[in-house]
Amino acid sequence: MAAEIVNPRSDSKTHGTAGAEGLSSADEPFDPAFALHRGGKMAVQATVPIRDKDDLSLAYTPGVAKVCSAIAENPELVHDYTWKSQVVAVVTDGTAVLGLGDIGPEASLPVMEGKAILFKQFGGVDAVPIALATTDADEIVETVVRLAPSFGGVNLEDISAPRCFEIERKLQERLDIPVFHDDQHGTAVVTLAALRNAAKLSGRTLGDLRAVISGAGAAGVAIAKFLLEAGIGDVAVADRKGIVSGDRHDLTDVKRELAEITNRAGITGSLETALAGADVFIGVSGGTVPEPAVASMAPGAFVFAMANPNPEVHPDVAHKYAAVVATGRSDYPNQINNVLAFPGIFAGALQVRASRITEGMKIAAANALADVVGDELAAEYVIPSPFDERVAPAVTAAVAAAARAEGVARR
């Protein structure tokens, strides 16, 4: 018998085996992913009742005109009398969606909806998915600038490198609200939190560690810069052609800048060469790291293999040689998951009406996230679960305090 799928947006029922017409034959097993996504994963819900004409006259005309006129006279009142200060635009062009790559704006929408409900579930922040039908960096910037009056912040998502760096920079220059590319900075914050605790567990500091990052895209570049900001001893970054270093003549502007600030040890050659004696491996690239290269790392090393669904180093292999192992997967301990960071970061920034998200705010978020683990610190628990109810409040409070300390808070 075919599975029965109830559409939450209507009283009608649809029969199907994959939850979407034309995707599988009748004898294939039911796929719950399609059932969950049917009709979308989110909806707009009113926060005030409209039960009669009096309610209608307050929520809409004529009552709304008074509020509009007040905001016209004093634009700052928009934060008090609309949802602007508690809503984020989740913006993508669909060019780097999960591990699927450039699948376009329509196909990106399930992910953007997912991101929006994570904002609400884990940070109490409303979010609106916006998928743009352009991949031109300047067009994306101009579009978001024009949309900005409706939002308290902008979360850039799944935009391919190197355009993502330019888009974020230009938006930060032109807008006075937080603009945050989560693929870069959310990943970096959670990675730093886990690394701080791993170092603490082993009796070391960040300054004692030499890290090697596999992947010079959005996440790899951001992690490298963020770890340097936090005081790591050294970090080298590898792309498909080897270590990003000054002797290479094939580097983009972003990678050339990276070469100038990383790899103090002056390592050249392959990722495997760099891993010899390294204290930390951070994978944000996919691919597979050969076991001998993992074995060549320093005693008590840390392996953070975060590619999904297949980590660069399988945990079974990593555990042979590493003291702490983390992945991007939820079915292994120590999941490096952006949802630990971005809801609280935006909640804290919006709470104080921050004009931007600073490096200090991100470091505060990482420290707060690491501190949640507390006395429970262990090799298989260097980072808390996304479902730990202490996470979002701790990150929110730390980010709000840092915003005030750095002078970017407006209340």
PDB file of C-alpha atoms in Angstrom, residues 4 14 72 84 110 124 126 266:
ATOM      1  CA  GLU A   4      -0.065   8.403   2.985  1.00  0.00           C
ATOM      2  CA  THR A  14      -1.569  12.913  -1.268  1.00  0.00           C
ATOM      3  CA  ALA A  72       8.741  58.630   8.643  1.00  0.00           C
ATOM      4  CA  LYS A  84      13.050  44.605  11.479  1.00  0.00           C
ATOM      5  CA  PRO A 110      15.036  23.737   0.676  1.00  0.00           C
ATOM      6  CA  GLY A 124      14.614  32.715  18.429  1.00  0.00           C
ATOM      7  CA  ASP A 126      13.019  35.102  12.410  1.00  0.00           C
ATOM      8  CA  GLY A 266      57.660  28.029   4.916  1.00  0.00           C
TER       9      GLY A 266
END
